[in-house]
Amino acid sequence: MTEPGTPSSRGSRIVDARVIVTCPGRNFVTLKLTTDDGVSGIGDATLNGRELAVASYLQDHVCPALIGRDSSRIEDTWHYLYKGAYWRRGPVTMTAIAAVDTALWDILGKVAGLPVYQLLGGRAREGVTVYGHANGRDIPEVVDQVGVYLELGYKAVRVQVGVPGLPVVYGVSDDKLFYEPAVAGAAPTEATWSTERYLHHVPALFEAVRDKYGFDVRLLHDVHHRLTPIEAARLGKRVEEYQLYWLEDPTPAESQEAFRLIRQHTTTPIAVGEVFNSIWDCQQLITEQLVDFIRATVVHAGGITHLRRIFNLAELYQVRSGSHGATDLSPVCMAAALHLDLAIPNFGLQEYMRHSAATDEVFPHGYHFADGYLHPAETPGLGVEIDEELAARYPYSAAPLPVNRLLDGSVHSW
Ligand code: EZ4
Ligand code: CO
């Protein structure tokens, strides 16, 4: 047996660990690791609205401990950070661990001269099917927007519509190729919500979209945690005839057994998980087959190493992946997600919201969209870099997510 640390068993040593915070239109936190062989890898560490907490966690507590560590020991480093912190799980910790993990996979790919998906077992499909986002203030506007995505070649579209009587509604914006809910300012903006108005209005949207485009396109909808289980059950049942590909985050998932009630009433497929940070958030959801798609992501669920573990568990129960991919997940996370999506057996669908031109310039990347699919870069590693000089020109600017209230003023899930 080779002694741990002897040259034959050893990768290169980490000599530099740096956190880069930049705001090319929105805030991103990126971890950059460099080895004594001069190889660098990057990982996304962005937690929307709470960016600086992760930056500090990394800078103050993780980076010093990484110096001198063997960059090839990805699994060991994961457990070193997870068990070694004593304080387990949580979005800040798991986003920080994700950044380290992602950067180490990037380095390993570059050292091996292979794109990361090859290290994960190779291509299990030709491309990563993605969905885009059609939204509008009213139903005709959404119907038009679905047409725009179909023209672009998308095979799946999420539809979100404004609700009469509510001034702002999640997912509806003036920007049409992306949607940015975080708003610049020290304190959060506030939105109002009426479940009654929403439930009354939204089925007509699916009817209108199916009438116009038929059943060939996959349609999705995000409830964004706003319903109780029985309300979600009612909506799922009501829209069954429109054959949604999934209904997302129908109810908050802190209580996993809540989904049993939804399941008892409807065959509309359920997707959940964008706020999950560990396998323990979805253990019951998966093993009791209470959902159909797990939407956890590389950046918030402990990196490629831990997300792969979640998807592997899900595969045993015929639950597929459906990873979150909104604009607050940087191109570094998107690149990492694509490598994993390409390699796992139980891939379902990947969210893809285009980044702004400024973001794309700060994060030059080789992944590309063609005919409804995204394809990761074929270059070694993740195939995404950060232009640090350009990044430095965009200083951090506070932008929290909104707070949501019912019409009577009660705080509600946003
Ligand atoms: O609100 O990423 O499915 N996508 C979503 C997103 C989330 C944001 C929160 O940072 O629900 O738009
Ligand atoms: Co969502």
Coordinates of C-alpha atoms in Angstrom, one line a residue, residues 168 187-192 226 400-405 410-414:
V168 CA -46.3 42.2 -8.9
A187 CA -34.0 46.4 2.6
P188 CA -36.2 44.0 0.7
T189 CA -39.1 45.2 -1.5
E190 CA -42.5 43.8 -0.7
A191 CA -45.0 42.0 -2.8
T192 CA -48.6 41.1 -2.1
R226 CA -47.2 29.7 -2.0
P400 CA -32.2 41.2 -1.3
L401 CA -35.0 39.0 -2.5
P402 CA -38.6 40.3 -1.9
V403 CA -40.8 39.7 1.1
N404 CA -44.3 38.6 0.3
R405 CA -47.5 39.5 2.2
S410 CA -49.5 38.8 7.0
V411 CA -46.1 37.6 5.9
H412 CA -46.4 34.8 3.4
S413 CA -43.9 32.5 1.6
W414 CA -42.3 34.4 -1.2

